XYZ file of C-alpha atoms in Angstrom:
581
model
C -19.377 63.181 -81.005
C -23.127 62.676 -81.088
C -24.524 59.686 -82.872
C -26.902 60.120 -85.778
C -30.393 58.692 -85.736
C -29.306 55.903 -88.083
C -26.441 54.936 -85.750
C -28.776 54.942 -82.755
C -31.183 52.649 -84.602
C -28.328 50.332 -85.533
C -27.106 50.159 -81.912
C -30.590 49.444 -80.714
C -30.919 46.669 -83.324
C -27.643 45.043 -82.182
C -28.705 45.300 -78.543
C -32.018 43.601 -79.320
C -30.192 40.825 -81.158
C -27.909 40.234 -78.173
C -30.919 39.883 -75.898
C -32.885 37.606 -78.245
C -33.652 34.036 -77.039
C -32.480 30.862 -78.847
C -36.089 30.259 -79.890
C -36.508 33.624 -81.759
C -35.415 32.143 -85.078
C -37.813 29.229 -84.694
C -40.650 31.594 -83.736
C -40.069 33.712 -86.802
C -40.102 30.644 -89.020
C -43.456 29.591 -87.651
C -44.966 33.081 -87.718
C -44.121 33.557 -91.392
C -46.430 36.135 -92.938
C -47.722 37.099 -89.556
C -44.436 38.799 -88.837
C -44.515 40.719 -92.143
C -46.284 44.108 -92.167
C -49.822 43.907 -93.542
C -52.909 46.055 -93.469
C -55.015 45.229 -90.453
C -58.553 44.104 -91.266
C -61.025 46.953 -90.718
C -63.439 46.344 -87.891
C -67.093 47.438 -88.435
C -68.196 50.485 -86.392
C -71.031 50.375 -83.901
C -73.280 52.412 -86.262
C -72.688 49.985 -89.129
C -73.478 47.107 -86.847
C -76.704 48.865 -85.795
C -77.961 49.502 -89.323
C -76.894 46.097 -90.684
C -79.860 44.511 -92.436
C -81.864 47.755 -93.057
C -82.927 48.656 -96.630
C -81.111 51.623 -98.274
C -82.652 51.786 -101.776
C -81.857 48.137 -102.723
C -83.935 45.034 -102.740
C -84.203 43.428 -99.379
C -83.413 39.893 -100.629
C -80.330 40.938 -102.528
C -79.025 43.073 -99.674
C -79.562 40.316 -97.208
C -77.695 37.783 -99.414
C -74.794 40.173 -99.892
C -74.636 40.911 -96.191
C -74.730 37.189 -95.316
C -71.961 36.470 -97.820
C -69.854 39.253 -96.348
C -70.431 37.941 -92.818
C -69.512 34.385 -93.838
C -66.386 35.676 -95.573
C -65.439 37.688 -92.508
C -66.054 34.697 -90.189
C -63.914 32.425 -92.369
C -61.103 34.966 -92.332
C -61.307 35.203 -88.535
C -61.271 31.394 -88.212
C -58.274 31.131 -90.539
C -56.402 33.716 -88.511
C -57.168 31.903 -85.257
C -56.055 28.546 -86.730
C -52.808 30.112 -87.910
C -52.125 31.518 -84.455
C -52.942 28.126 -82.814
C -50.682 26.199 -85.223
C -47.834 28.557 -84.408
C -48.390 28.133 -80.681
C -48.670 24.336 -80.983
C -45.511 24.128 -83.063
C -43.590 26.280 -80.622
C -44.882 24.239 -77.695
C -43.773 21.018 -79.401
C -40.309 22.348 -80.163
C -39.801 23.754 -76.700
C -40.996 20.473 -75.170
C -38.540 18.509 -77.298
C -35.716 20.876 -76.417
C -36.433 20.674 -72.707
C -37.155 16.884 -72.500
C -34.183 14.639 -71.519
C -32.360 12.622 -74.164
C -32.475 8.812 -74.227
C -29.120 8.667 -72.487
C -30.297 11.067 -69.786
C -33.474 9.039 -69.230
C -31.417 5.853 -68.915
C -29.058 7.492 -66.405
C -32.017 8.800 -64.393
C -33.595 5.337 -64.398
C -30.407 3.709 -63.111
C -29.884 6.429 -60.521
C -33.412 5.826 -59.234
C -32.493 2.163 -58.702
C -29.155 2.990 -57.086
C -27.164 1.368 -59.902
C -24.264 2.512 -62.033
C -25.301 2.982 -65.672
C -23.644 0.715 -68.227
C -24.636 0.467 -71.873
C -23.273 -3.089 -72.194
C -23.929 -4.774 -68.855
C -27.252 -3.983 -67.196
C -27.306 -5.520 -63.694
C -30.698 -4.993 -62.028
C -30.617 -8.008 -59.717
C -32.717 -7.677 -56.559
C -33.818 -4.086 -57.263
C -37.483 -4.520 -56.243
C -38.526 -3.662 -59.786
C -42.220 -2.950 -60.379
C -44.254 -3.680 -63.501
C -43.975 0.032 -64.332
C -40.183 -0.224 -64.079
C -40.198 -3.099 -66.578
C -42.278 -1.011 -68.991
C -39.926 1.947 -68.556
C -36.912 -0.296 -69.107
C -38.496 -1.589 -72.306
C -38.874 1.991 -73.567
C -35.155 2.557 -72.949
C -33.956 -0.415 -75.019
C -33.824 1.641 -78.256
C -31.104 3.704 -76.578
C -29.051 0.595 -75.642
C -28.038 -0.920 -78.992
C -24.767 -2.245 -77.520
C -26.415 -4.124 -74.635
C -24.832 -7.568 -74.148
C -25.868 -8.598 -70.610
C -29.237 -8.126 -68.914
C -29.799 -9.419 -65.370
C -33.244 -9.054 -63.784
C -32.959 -11.863 -61.216
C -34.728 -11.762 -57.849
C -37.396 -9.306 -58.993
C -40.751 -10.974 -58.443
C -42.732 -8.370 -60.380
C -41.022 -9.361 -63.611
C -43.430 -12.299 -63.651
C -46.474 -11.448 -65.748
C -44.734 -8.374 -67.221
C -42.029 -9.941 -69.337
C -43.822 -9.481 -72.671
C -43.607 -5.700 -72.284
C -39.847 -6.184 -72.402
C -39.439 -9.010 -74.923
C -41.359 -7.190 -77.680
C -38.626 -4.548 -77.631
C -35.654 -6.922 -77.526
C -35.092 -6.419 -81.260
C -33.418 -3.155 -80.200
C -30.880 -5.270 -78.260
C -29.843 -7.573 -81.076
C -26.359 -8.025 -79.554
C -27.727 -9.463 -76.290
C -25.627 -12.448 -75.177
C -26.622 -12.981 -71.531
C -30.132 -12.990 -70.033
C -30.623 -13.860 -66.359
C -34.136 -14.189 -64.922
C -33.593 -16.144 -61.680
C -36.497 -16.174 -59.239
C -38.705 -13.786 -61.226
C -41.992 -15.703 -60.743
C -42.319 -16.225 -64.467
C -45.755 -17.287 -65.729
C -46.771 -19.464 -68.680
C -47.331 -16.290 -70.708
C -43.811 -15.151 -69.850
C -42.401 -18.460 -71.046
C -44.248 -18.071 -74.364
C -42.996 -14.491 -74.764
C -39.471 -15.609 -74.019
C -39.722 -18.353 -76.617
C -40.860 -15.837 -79.228
C -37.943 -13.579 -78.298
C -35.467 -16.320 -79.213
C -36.167 -15.549 -82.857
C -35.000 -11.965 -82.226
C -31.956 -12.345 -79.950
C -30.024 -14.691 -82.193
C -26.729 -13.914 -80.426
C -27.892 -15.186 -77.015
C -25.257 -17.379 -75.353
C -26.402 -17.638 -71.712
C -29.927 -18.110 -70.358
C -30.572 -18.531 -66.624
C -34.158 -19.280 -65.587
C -33.413 -20.872 -62.203
C -35.939 -20.827 -59.344
C -39.001 -20.217 -61.493
C -41.291 -23.064 -60.494
C -44.005 -22.194 -63.026
C -41.743 -23.308 -65.869
C -42.420 -26.895 -64.815
C -44.632 -28.632 -67.374
C -44.293 -25.750 -69.851
C -40.735 -26.072 -71.103
C -41.950 -26.994 -74.603
C -43.445 -23.486 -74.919
C -39.904 -22.186 -74.695
C -37.966 -24.787 -76.645
C -40.240 -25.229 -79.658
C -39.359 -21.735 -80.896
C -35.657 -22.485 -81.112
C -34.206 -23.204 -84.503
C -31.033 -24.864 -85.660
C -27.982 -22.674 -85.385
C -28.828 -21.390 -81.914
C -25.659 -20.069 -80.252
C -26.659 -20.879 -76.678
C -23.664 -21.988 -74.598
C -25.044 -21.922 -71.057
C -28.503 -23.059 -69.906
C -29.443 -23.037 -66.215
C -32.802 -24.173 -64.857
C -32.168 -24.989 -61.204
C -35.301 -25.785 -59.172
C -37.822 -25.086 -61.936
C -40.142 -27.977 -61.025
C -39.314 -29.686 -64.317
C -41.345 -32.798 -65.123
C -40.577 -35.973 -67.043
C -42.317 -34.366 -70.050
C -40.001 -31.363 -69.717
C -37.111 -33.811 -69.821
C -38.294 -34.976 -73.235
C -38.552 -31.356 -74.411
C -35.042 -30.725 -73.136
C -33.765 -33.759 -75.045
C -35.218 -32.320 -78.271
C -33.742 -28.959 -77.347
C -30.248 -30.470 -77.258
C -30.540 -31.196 -80.979
C -30.501 -27.483 -81.887
C -27.908 -26.143 -79.436
C -24.679 -27.845 -80.548
C -22.499 -25.177 -78.896
C -23.828 -25.855 -75.370
C -21.064 -25.877 -72.746
C -22.975 -25.629 -69.442
C -26.172 -27.506 -68.556
C -27.543 -27.086 -65.025
C -30.889 -28.743 -64.260
C -30.179 -29.380 -60.578
C -32.895 -29.690 -57.908
C -35.540 -30.979 -60.307
C -36.482 -34.218 -58.570
C -38.969 -35.381 -61.206
C -36.721 -35.097 -64.228
C -34.779 -38.229 -63.312
C -37.517 -40.337 -64.924
C -36.529 -38.978 -68.339
C -32.777 -39.030 -67.797
C -32.361 -41.914 -70.214
C -33.926 -39.839 -72.993
C -31.816 -36.796 -72.097
C -28.653 -38.906 -71.947
C -29.253 -40.247 -75.453
C -29.216 -36.706 -76.881
C -26.200 -35.512 -74.907
C -24.154 -36.801 -77.826
C -25.417 -33.756 -79.747
C -23.513 -31.392 -77.432
C -19.976 -32.802 -77.652
C -18.466 -29.561 -76.349
C -20.291 -29.781 -72.997
C -17.973 -28.742 -70.154
C -20.288 -28.695 -67.105
C -23.163 -31.029 -66.283
C -25.035 -30.452 -63.018
C -27.563 -33.140 -62.060
C -27.538 -32.456 -58.315
C -30.738 -33.725 -56.665
C -32.460 -34.778 -59.898
C -34.034 -37.994 -58.630
C -31.605 -40.195 -60.523
C -31.849 -43.944 -60.134
C -29.491 -46.770 -61.001
C -30.813 -47.082 -64.550
C -30.396 -43.307 -64.973
C -26.759 -43.711 -64.019
C -26.286 -46.385 -66.648
C -27.725 -44.153 -69.378
C -25.546 -41.274 -68.224
C -22.415 -43.401 -68.321
C -23.164 -44.326 -71.935
C -23.433 -40.628 -72.796
C -20.080 -39.836 -71.182
C -18.233 -41.452 -74.074
C -19.380 -38.521 -76.233
C -18.397 -35.826 -73.702
C -14.630 -35.784 -73.927
C -14.519 -32.045 -73.054
C -16.404 -32.434 -69.765
C -14.732 -30.507 -66.914
C -17.348 -30.724 -64.148
C -19.763 -33.531 -63.260
C -22.135 -33.176 -60.295
C -24.473 -36.078 -59.540
C -24.649 -35.425 -55.791
C -27.690 -35.935 -53.546
C -29.140 -38.689 -55.708
C -29.518 -41.323 -53.023
C -31.047 -43.989 -55.220
C -28.011 -44.359 -57.462
C -26.196 -46.101 -54.602
C -25.215 -49.568 -55.744
C -25.318 -48.570 -59.413
C -21.687 -47.551 -59.871
C -20.435 -51.100 -60.268
C -22.230 -51.310 -63.634
C -22.015 -47.684 -64.677
C -18.437 -46.435 -64.627
C -17.088 -47.894 -67.865
C -16.800 -44.472 -69.485
C -16.192 -42.318 -66.408
C -12.507 -43.163 -66.512
C -12.296 -41.841 -70.085
C -12.971 -38.254 -68.945
C -9.358 -37.167 -69.117
C -10.279 -33.475 -68.848
C -12.529 -33.832 -65.800
C -11.559 -31.358 -63.070
C -14.508 -31.507 -60.641
C -16.351 -34.631 -59.472
C -19.092 -34.303 -56.849
C -20.540 -37.534 -55.466
C -21.568 -36.363 -52.005
C -24.619 -37.978 -50.429
C -25.054 -40.691 -53.066
C -25.290 -43.624 -50.641
C -22.369 -45.409 -52.296
C -22.023 -49.034 -51.237
C -18.888 -51.052 -50.553
C -19.201 -52.524 -54.053
C -19.383 -48.999 -55.447
C -16.249 -48.101 -53.520
C -14.416 -51.052 -55.043
C -15.169 -49.728 -58.543
C -14.535 -46.066 -57.697
C -11.178 -46.959 -56.149
C -10.148 -48.196 -59.590
C -11.690 -45.399 -61.657
C -11.141 -42.136 -59.763
C -7.314 -42.415 -59.646
C -7.372 -42.494 -63.480
C -8.825 -38.978 -63.672
C -5.410 -37.398 -63.973
C -6.641 -33.794 -64.259
C -9.013 -33.947 -61.290
C -8.778 -30.870 -59.052
C -11.844 -31.107 -56.797
C -13.305 -34.259 -55.259
C -16.318 -34.349 -52.937
C -17.239 -37.683 -51.344
C -18.968 -36.280 -48.246
C -21.811 -38.046 -46.445
C -20.969 -41.452 -47.874
C -20.245 -43.588 -44.820
C -18.678 -46.402 -46.802
C -15.804 -44.178 -47.926
C -14.249 -44.655 -44.502
C -15.469 -48.167 -43.836
C -14.467 -49.735 -47.136
C -11.405 -51.955 -47.203
C -10.580 -50.623 -50.679
C -7.971 -47.884 -50.255
C -9.556 -45.094 -52.350
C -8.172 -42.392 -50.059
C -4.689 -43.866 -50.292
C -4.893 -43.852 -54.088
C -5.537 -40.103 -54.181
C -1.749 -39.851 -54.385
C -2.111 -40.476 -58.116
C -4.008 -37.188 -58.495
C -1.255 -34.586 -57.963
C -3.447 -31.721 -59.275
C -6.020 -32.071 -56.483
C -6.756 -28.700 -54.901
C -9.860 -29.581 -52.886
C -10.662 -32.781 -50.973
C -13.988 -32.851 -49.135
C -14.662 -36.028 -47.165
C -16.764 -34.784 -44.247
C -19.049 -37.270 -42.501
C -17.499 -40.274 -44.242
C -17.078 -42.512 -41.205
C -13.299 -42.323 -41.299
C -11.368 -44.547 -38.914
C -7.777 -44.312 -37.823
C -6.694 -46.586 -40.673
C -8.456 -44.607 -43.407
C -7.201 -41.345 -41.871
C -3.656 -42.696 -42.042
C -4.168 -43.633 -45.718
C -5.374 -40.101 -46.462
C -2.432 -38.594 -44.566
C -0.005 -40.646 -46.619
C -1.689 -39.685 -49.906
C -1.700 -36.011 -48.904
C 2.096 -36.041 -48.912
C 1.832 -36.253 -52.701
C -0.694 -33.427 -53.124
C 1.463 -30.301 -53.383
C -1.366 -28.095 -54.730
C -3.899 -28.897 -51.988
C -5.781 -25.737 -50.946
C -8.942 -27.042 -49.270
C -9.223 -29.962 -46.855
C -12.536 -30.753 -45.163
C -12.512 -33.538 -42.566
C -15.536 -32.354 -40.575
C -17.801 -34.794 -38.751
C -15.191 -37.538 -38.636
C -14.790 -38.174 -34.923
C -11.577 -40.131 -35.312
C -9.653 -36.965 -36.164
C -9.798 -35.856 -32.512
C -6.530 -36.755 -30.834
C -5.130 -38.045 -34.147
C -4.471 -34.809 -36.010
C -0.794 -35.618 -35.573
C -1.237 -38.246 -38.300
C -1.590 -35.356 -40.739
C 1.463 -33.535 -39.388
C 3.709 -34.434 -42.312
C 1.054 -33.591 -44.897
C 0.265 -30.233 -43.279
C 3.971 -29.341 -43.259
C 4.160 -29.922 -47.008
C 0.808 -28.313 -47.799
C 2.248 -24.904 -48.586
C -0.872 -23.896 -50.539
C -3.486 -24.857 -47.939
C -5.976 -22.022 -47.427
C -9.066 -23.703 -45.966
C -9.079 -26.294 -43.168
C -12.420 -27.518 -41.819
C -12.386 -29.647 -38.665
C -15.937 -29.100 -37.403
C -17.319 -31.704 -34.988
C -14.160 -33.820 -34.989
C -13.847 -34.321 -31.195
C -10.670 -32.231 -31.190
C -8.671 -31.908 -27.968
C -6.164 -29.364 -26.641
C -3.282 -31.321 -28.159
C -4.734 -30.892 -31.661
C -4.996 -27.093 -31.304
C -1.457 -26.907 -29.933
C -0.301 -28.803 -33.024
C -1.906 -26.240 -35.335
C -0.334 -23.237 -33.616
C 3.096 -24.880 -33.448
C 2.932 -25.628 -37.187
C 2.258 -21.972 -37.874
C 5.011 -20.772 -35.570
C 7.403 -23.056 -37.457
C 6.505 -21.313 -40.717
C 3.859 -23.697 -42.062
C 0.202 -22.969 -42.923
C 1.264 -19.446 -43.903
C -1.594 -19.000 -46.399
C -4.404 -20.182 -44.115
C -7.516 -18.021 -44.687
C -10.433 -20.012 -43.266
C -10.249 -22.192 -40.165
C -13.337 -24.035 -38.891
C -13.000 -25.482 -35.378
C -16.707 -25.357 -34.522
C -18.721 -27.954 -32.591
C -15.671 -29.278 -30.748
C -17.007 -29.086 -27.194
C -14.247 -31.471 -26.140
C -11.612 -28.719 -26.147
C -10.790 -27.464 -22.644
C -10.354 -23.824 -21.607
C -6.627 -24.513 -21.350
C -6.652 -25.759 -24.947
C -8.388 -22.594 -26.158
C -5.922 -20.480 -24.184
C -2.924 -22.141 -25.855
C -4.564 -21.736 -29.248
C -5.296 -18.033 -28.731
C -1.731 -17.375 -27.645
C -0.467 -18.598 -31.017
C -3.418 -17.366 -33.122
C -1.792 -14.039 -33.969
C 0.674 -15.808 -36.281
C -2.087 -16.607 -38.852
C -1.681 -13.251 -40.599
C -3.858 -14.077 -43.633
C -6.732 -15.550 -41.642
C -10.066 -13.992 -42.720
C -12.633 -16.350 -41.127
C -12.517 -18.218 -37.812
C -15.295 -20.342 -36.329
C -15.050 -21.556 -32.723
C -18.814 -21.986 -32.120
C -20.156 -24.646 -29.793
C -22.624 -27.297 -30.971
C -26.321 -26.293 -31.044
C -27.311 -28.285 -27.958
C -24.720 -26.726 -25.657
C -23.843 -23.508 -23.871
C -20.667 -22.688 -21.996
C -19.110 -19.744 -20.173
C -16.271 -18.109 -22.019
C -13.165 -18.511 -19.863
C -10.158 -16.249 -19.210
C -8.836 -17.060 -22.709
C -11.308 -14.487 -24.089
C -8.849 -11.687 -23.283
C -6.090 -13.518 -25.155
C -8.480 -13.952 -28.096
C -9.111 -10.201 -28.327
C -5.374 -9.532 -28.076
C -4.765 -11.962 -30.958
C -7.399 -10.232 -33.101
C -5.348 -7.045 -33.089
C -2.589 -9.022 -34.846
C -4.888 -10.414 -37.570
C -5.278 -7.625 -40.146
C -7.264 -9.754 -42.621
C -9.834 -11.158 -40.190
C -13.368 -10.205 -41.238
C -15.548 -12.738 -39.438
C -15.448 -14.471 -36.051
C -18.151 -16.967 -35.080
C -18.591 -17.726 -31.353
C -22.141 -19.025 -31.190
C -23.387 -20.349 -27.846
C -20.397 -19.075 -25.854
C -21.861 -17.206 -22.880
C -20.054 -13.885 -22.452
C -20.010 -11.931 -19.217
C -21.183 -8.328 -19.237
C -17.634 -6.993 -19.286
C -16.606 -9.429 -22.043
C -19.560 -8.377 -24.174
C -18.741 -4.684 -23.763
C -15.140 -5.326 -24.770
C -16.298 -7.165 -27.886
C -18.807 -4.463 -28.795
C -16.163 -1.759 -28.471
C -13.385 -3.700 -30.188
C -14.032 -2.451 -33.722
C -14.271 1.178 -32.698
C -11.252 1.034 -30.412
C -9.099 -0.697 -33.030
C -10.594 0.846 -36.190
C -11.676 -2.549 -37.475
C -14.798 -3.970 -39.077
C -14.939 -7.566 -37.857
C -18.361 -9.238 -37.924
C -18.877 -11.002 -34.597
C -21.403 -13.853 -34.769
C -22.225 -14.639 -31.161
């Protein structure tokens, strides 16, 4: 049956609709009257154009005025038509541009992909991404699309310095921000000011890390003066920021408005020790403080006294680090009255504090009272081993100890025996570091009983201890008897006194340390020695150590064939061990 003309027109209309683009409706809306049928403006003929302005029975002035008015009217109509067409084109261009441009989420994903990072709307980790100033500006423009952002890490990006204001002025879009890390960003004075102004915006901020920005030194007041009471900051870290004594005073004032502070780390600021008394006086305003790190802060004996007074207000303190403050040596005898009251203290680091024998007498009475202590570091204090006061023997009263670090403490056979006896009562011991105590060599058997009971031991460091073959044989026999089953890191470096026979015996039993992940058998820096026949037994043992990831053998001279075997080991055995030779 043939279709009528009306049916053909209808089919054609439906076909045209099917082929129409998504923008047709928008185009029609913008075209408006232009799309409706209207009489086309009549264009003047060439003859009329030729005779325009000639007199045809009318006054010349009147005709000319009428003609001019007609021309002006025609010109205005043409201009209006052109403007209408341009507005339609501009509107269409704008709509098409908006439709084709990526959304905020797409832009954010593209930005993260460019940096090789996984996109996250809550935790933005851009550490060490070689960000440029342009990247910071682009990131700032993306903040409106990240209203749920809680953590922002820009550490180790030097170009952040001098560009931070471009970001901070947009932080009001990230009102939920809780963590801001700007380590080693080369911040300038202007950046510090901008950051201070941002504190008024990010009222939920709980952690601020500005470590390794030396330009903060002398300018801390620019940051702290903007803070108001009620600040929710819980963690403040400013390691190695070149802080001055004046900054110490600003910090003391700062403590008055951050009552919720739990972590304060101002380590490696050697000039801040001069204002430690002032800081200590205001520590009472942060009674919930859990960690205090004053490592290498230039503390002196009087600083220690002020700190001890403050400790009476810090009942919640879990970690205290006053290490590498050499000038506090001799000050403990008058400054430990309140240290013993820290019943919740879990970590105490006193390494390299030049403690005297008098200090050791006091510490031997105080440290055993810290019933919750889990980590103790007394390294590089020679008088720990030389003192007649049995501090090491009294560690037996600290059954929760997990880590004991007493390297380079001048231990003798007597003090080693006291430690060995105390270790029998440390069932949770995981880390034991006896490095640089020469008396351990040939006397490791004194620790035999303790090592049998140390079912949790995971790290044993015996570097530069003058070990001999007998000591290595003891270690392997302990493992073969079922002890040291959880050993993960074993440091036997700088023990040039071990013979090739001793290494051979050790390698024969090495395969039993199934959880071992790191092994160091390097020689001391001043030596070099040919690797003996035990090298083959070492490689054979490695095939039985599924968890081993790193083997250090510095200064062992390998033969050509030994080196080839080591280079091909990973491929031949489908392993990924890092050999440090």
